Structures are given as structure tokens and as C-alpha cells.
PDB file of C-alpha atoms in Angstrom:
ATOM      1  CA  UNK I   1     199.051  90.107 130.615  1.00 68.00           C
ATOM      2  CA  UNK I   2     199.055  87.731 133.563  1.00 81.00           C
ATOM      3  CA  UNK I   3     199.316  83.965 133.297  1.00 84.00           C
ATOM      4  CA  UNK I   4     195.814  83.348 134.665  1.00 84.00           C
ATOM      5  CA  UNK I   5     194.265  85.411 131.882  1.00 85.00           C
ATOM      6  CA  UNK I   6     196.330  83.607 129.237  1.00 88.00           C
ATOM      7  CA  UNK I   7     195.314  80.226 130.686  1.00 89.00           C
ATOM      8  CA  UNK I   8     191.653  81.285 130.790  1.00 89.00           C
ATOM      9  CA  UNK I   9     191.882  82.415 127.160  1.00 89.00           C
ATOM     10  CA  UNK I  10     193.372  79.055 126.183  1.00 89.00           C
ATOM     11  CA  UNK I  11     190.647  77.140 128.007  1.00 91.00           C
ATOM     12  CA  UNK I  12     188.011  79.289 126.311  1.00 88.00           C
ATOM     13  CA  UNK I  13     189.585  78.771 122.881  1.00 88.00           C
ATOM     14  CA  UNK I  14     189.591  74.995 123.426  1.00 87.00           C
ATOM     15  CA  UNK I  15     185.969  75.046 124.586  1.00 88.00           C
ATOM     16  CA  UNK I  16     186.771  73.633 128.009  1.00 89.00           C
ATOM     17  CA  UNK I  17     184.797  76.183 130.024  1.00 90.00           C
ATOM     18  CA  UNK I  18     181.242  75.465 131.102  1.00 92.00           C
ATOM     19  CA  UNK I  19     178.556  77.152 133.131  1.00 92.00           C
ATOM     20  CA  UNK I  20     179.514  80.208 135.136  1.00 92.00           C
ATOM     21  CA  UNK I  21     183.184  80.012 134.108  1.00 90.00           C
ATOM     22  CA  UNK I  22     182.156  80.295 130.454  1.00 91.00           C
ATOM     23  CA  UNK I  23     179.839  83.216 131.209  1.00 92.00           C
ATOM     24  CA  UNK I  24     182.645  85.003 133.070  1.00 90.00           C
ATOM     25  CA  UNK I  25     185.025  84.446 130.137  1.00 90.00           C
ATOM     26  CA  UNK I  26     182.436  85.779 127.651  1.00 90.00           C
ATOM     27  CA  UNK I  27     181.954  88.858 129.821  1.00 90.00           C
ATOM     28  CA  UNK I  28     185.734  89.369 129.977  1.00 89.00           C
ATOM     29  CA  UNK I  29     185.901  89.051 126.172  1.00 88.00           C
ATOM     30  CA  UNK I  30     183.332  91.816 125.784  1.00 91.00           C
ATOM     31  CA  UNK I  31     185.087  94.289 128.058  1.00 92.00           C
ATOM     32  CA  UNK I  32     188.798  93.414 127.901  1.00 90.00           C
ATOM     33  CA  UNK I  33     190.725  93.915 124.634  1.00 90.00           C
ATOM     34  CA  UNK I  34     193.729  92.010 126.045  1.00 90.00           C
ATOM     35  CA  UNK I  35     191.490  88.997 126.680  1.00 89.00           C
ATOM     36  CA  UNK I  36     190.152  89.196 123.100  1.00 90.00           C
ATOM     37  CA  UNK I  37     193.721  89.344 121.792  1.00 91.00           C
ATOM     38  CA  UNK I  38     194.741  86.382 123.950  1.00 90.00           C
ATOM     39  CA  UNK I  39     191.792  84.263 122.738  1.00 91.00           C
ATOM     40  CA  UNK I  40     192.543  85.221 119.143  1.00 90.00           C
ATOM     41  CA  UNK I  41     196.210  84.274 119.609  1.00 89.00           C
ATOM     42  CA  UNK I  42     195.221  80.900 121.074  1.00 88.00           C
ATOM     43  CA  UNK I  43     192.778  80.239 118.234  1.00 87.00           C
ATOM     44  CA  UNK I  44     195.453  81.090 115.662  1.00 85.00           C
ATOM     45  CA  UNK I  45     197.934  78.790 117.415  1.00 83.00           C
ATOM     46  CA  UNK I  46     195.418  75.953 117.489  1.00 81.00           C
ATOM     47  CA  UNK I  47     194.485  76.534 113.858  1.00 77.00           C
ATOM     48  CA  UNK I  48     198.154  76.359 112.902  1.00 73.00           C
ATOM     49  CA  UNK I  49     198.637  73.187 114.939  1.00 72.00           C
ATOM     50  CA  UNK I  50     195.572  71.387 113.634  1.00 69.00           C
ATOM     51  CA  UNK I  51     195.030  72.802 110.150  1.00 67.00           C
ATOM     52  CA  UNK I  52     198.264  74.545 109.198  1.00 63.00           C
ATOM     53  CA  UNK I  53     200.764  73.735 106.508  1.00 56.00           C
ATOM     54  CA  UNK I  54     203.073  72.237 109.117  1.00 55.00           C
ATOM     55  CA  UNK I  55     200.817  69.217 109.489  1.00 55.00           C
ATOM     56  CA  UNK I  56     201.144  66.281 107.142  1.00 60.00           C
ATOM     57  CA  UNK I  57     198.336  63.931 106.225  1.00 65.00           C
ATOM     58  CA  UNK I  58     199.852  60.669 107.389  1.00 72.00           C
ATOM     59  CA  UNK I  59     198.189  57.335 106.820  1.00 78.00           C
ATOM     60  CA  UNK I  60     199.495  54.480 108.932  1.00 77.00           C
ATOM     61  CA  UNK I  61     200.762  51.344 107.173  1.00 82.00           C
ATOM     62  CA  UNK I  62     198.206  48.621 106.559  1.00 78.00           C
ATOM     63  CA  UNK I  63     199.395  46.366 109.375  1.00 85.00           C
ATOM     64  CA  UNK I  64     199.339  49.233 111.877  1.00 87.00           C
ATOM     65  CA  UNK I  65     195.884  50.310 110.719  1.00 84.00           C
ATOM     66  CA  UNK I  66     194.499  46.783 111.132  1.00 85.00           C
ATOM     67  CA  UNK I  67     195.982  46.592 114.658  1.00 87.00           C
ATOM     68  CA  UNK I  68     194.351  49.940 115.480  1.00 86.00           C
ATOM     69  CA  UNK I  69     190.977  48.707 114.208  1.00 86.00           C
ATOM     70  CA  UNK I  70     191.347  45.441 116.125  1.00 86.00           C
ATOM     71  CA  UNK I  71     192.182  47.314 119.316  1.00 88.00           C
ATOM     72  CA  UNK I  72     189.238  49.684 118.934  1.00 89.00           C
ATOM     73  CA  UNK I  73     186.542  47.414 117.532  1.00 88.00           C
ATOM     74  CA  UNK I  74     187.709  43.865 118.218  1.00 86.00           C
ATOM     75  CA  UNK I  75     188.708  41.245 115.716  1.00 80.00           C
ATOM     76  CA  UNK I  76     186.684  40.913 112.542  1.00 80.00           C
ATOM     77  CA  UNK I  77     184.690  37.703 112.300  1.00 85.00           C
ATOM     78  CA  UNK I  78     186.532  35.064 110.303  1.00 84.00           C
ATOM     79  CA  UNK I  79     184.462  33.379 107.563  1.00 91.00           C
ATOM     80  CA  UNK I  80     183.496  29.768 108.267  1.00 92.00           C
ATOM     81  CA  UNK I  81     185.360  28.425 105.233  1.00 91.00           C
ATOM     82  CA  UNK I  82     188.575  30.098 106.401  1.00 91.00           C
ATOM     83  CA  UNK I  83     188.210  28.687 109.911  1.00 90.00           C
ATOM     84  CA  UNK I  84     187.599  25.210 108.462  1.00 88.00           C
ATOM     85  CA  UNK I  85     190.681  25.564 106.268  1.00 88.00           C
ATOM     86  CA  UNK I  86     192.788  26.669 109.233  1.00 88.00           C
ATOM     87  CA  UNK I  87     191.602  23.669 111.242  1.00 86.00           C
ATOM     88  CA  UNK I  88     192.243  21.312 108.317  1.00 83.00           C
ATOM     89  CA  UNK I  89     195.832  22.433 107.770  1.00 86.00           C
ATOM     90  CA  UNK I  90     196.710  22.656 111.454  1.00 89.00           C
ATOM     91  CA  UNK I  91     199.702  20.404 112.262  1.00 88.00           C
ATOM     92  CA  UNK I  92     197.805  18.487 114.936  1.00 91.00           C
ATOM     93  CA  UNK I  93     195.117  17.495 112.383  1.00 87.00           C
ATOM     94  CA  UNK I  94     197.378  16.180 109.614  1.00 88.00           C
ATOM     95  CA  UNK I  95     196.721  12.538 110.468  1.00 90.00           C
ATOM     96  CA  UNK I  96     192.974  13.087 110.373  1.00 89.00           C
ATOM     97  CA  UNK I  97     193.200  14.940 107.053  1.00 87.00           C
ATOM     98  CA  UNK I  98     195.303  12.135 105.525  1.00 90.00           C
ATOM     99  CA  UNK I  99     192.857   9.496 106.816  1.00 93.00           C
ATOM    100  CA  UNK I 100     189.893  11.410 105.341  1.00 92.00           C
ATOM    101  CA  UNK I 101     191.678  11.844 102.005  1.00 93.00           C
ATOM    102  CA  UNK I 102     192.457   8.116 101.850  1.00 96.00           C
ATOM    103  CA  UNK I 103     188.842   7.296 102.765  1.00 97.00           C
ATOM    104  CA  UNK I 104     187.584   9.553  99.956  1.00 97.00           C
ATOM    105  CA  UNK I 105     189.965   7.956  97.468  1.00 97.00           C
ATOM    106  CA  UNK I 106     188.835   4.498  98.600  1.00 97.00           C
ATOM    107  CA  UNK I 107     185.160   5.458  98.336  1.00 97.00           C
ATOM    108  CA  UNK I 108     185.696   6.915  94.867  1.00 96.00           C
ATOM    109  CA  UNK I 109     187.534   3.752  93.765  1.00 96.00           C
ATOM    110  CA  UNK I 110     184.724   1.554  95.128  1.00 96.00           C
ATOM    111  CA  UNK I 111     182.026   3.647  93.350  1.00 95.00           C
ATOM    112  CA  UNK I 112     183.976   3.485  90.089  1.00 95.00           C
ATOM    113  CA  UNK I 113     184.405  -0.289  90.519  1.00 95.00           C
ATOM    114  CA  UNK I 114     180.659  -0.734  91.023  1.00 94.00           C
ATOM    115  CA  UNK I 115     179.520   1.333  88.042  1.00 91.00           C
ATOM    116  CA  UNK I 116     182.232   0.685  85.454  1.00 86.00           C
TER     117      UNK I 116
END
């Protein structure tokens, strides 16, 4: 069998042919037993590649899977409380956080002084 016929059988088995090329391949399948055998061989090869015992169901590690999802769909939205926490513990905001904590302690002490 010539290489063109084998290539045509492979394209047909993959579903790559459209229009008149597909009609010509279907006609060749009906009249040519070698073409039928070639298409069947391609389909068996593809079935072995995609669904055979040689394939292993592999799940990527969690970090890789999250990178894949981020690449495909973009980053997931971060909850507001987590963003606020990240801003609060950022090194450049430590002075502000300490000042706010001292102000809260002072306010609490003043309220306790007034009511006790």
C-alpha cells in the first residue's frame, strides 16, 4: 500500500477530513479493502494510544494543577479578609499596625477608666 493511502487513512481515522476529501475517503473505503484495513489499523493504533493498557491515569501534583488552572482560567479571586490580612502583615505596614494596636489599647484603657 502506498504512503498516500496510509496517510489518507490516518487522516480519516482522526476525523481531519472535511467536504469533498471526506466523501472521496468514504468512497475509497467502500470499494478498496486495503483502505478499509488501513483505517482499521489506524483506529486500533489510536485506541491503543488513547485507551489502551499502556496509558496510566496520571494526576498532576496539587501545585502543578493549581498553576495549570491559573494559566487557563486566571487567578482565583482572593477573599477580602485574606487581602486585608496580607496588607496588615506586610513589612511596610508594621508601623501602622503597631500604632493602631496601641491606639486600641489606649482607647480600651480610657473606656475602662471611665466606666469602672
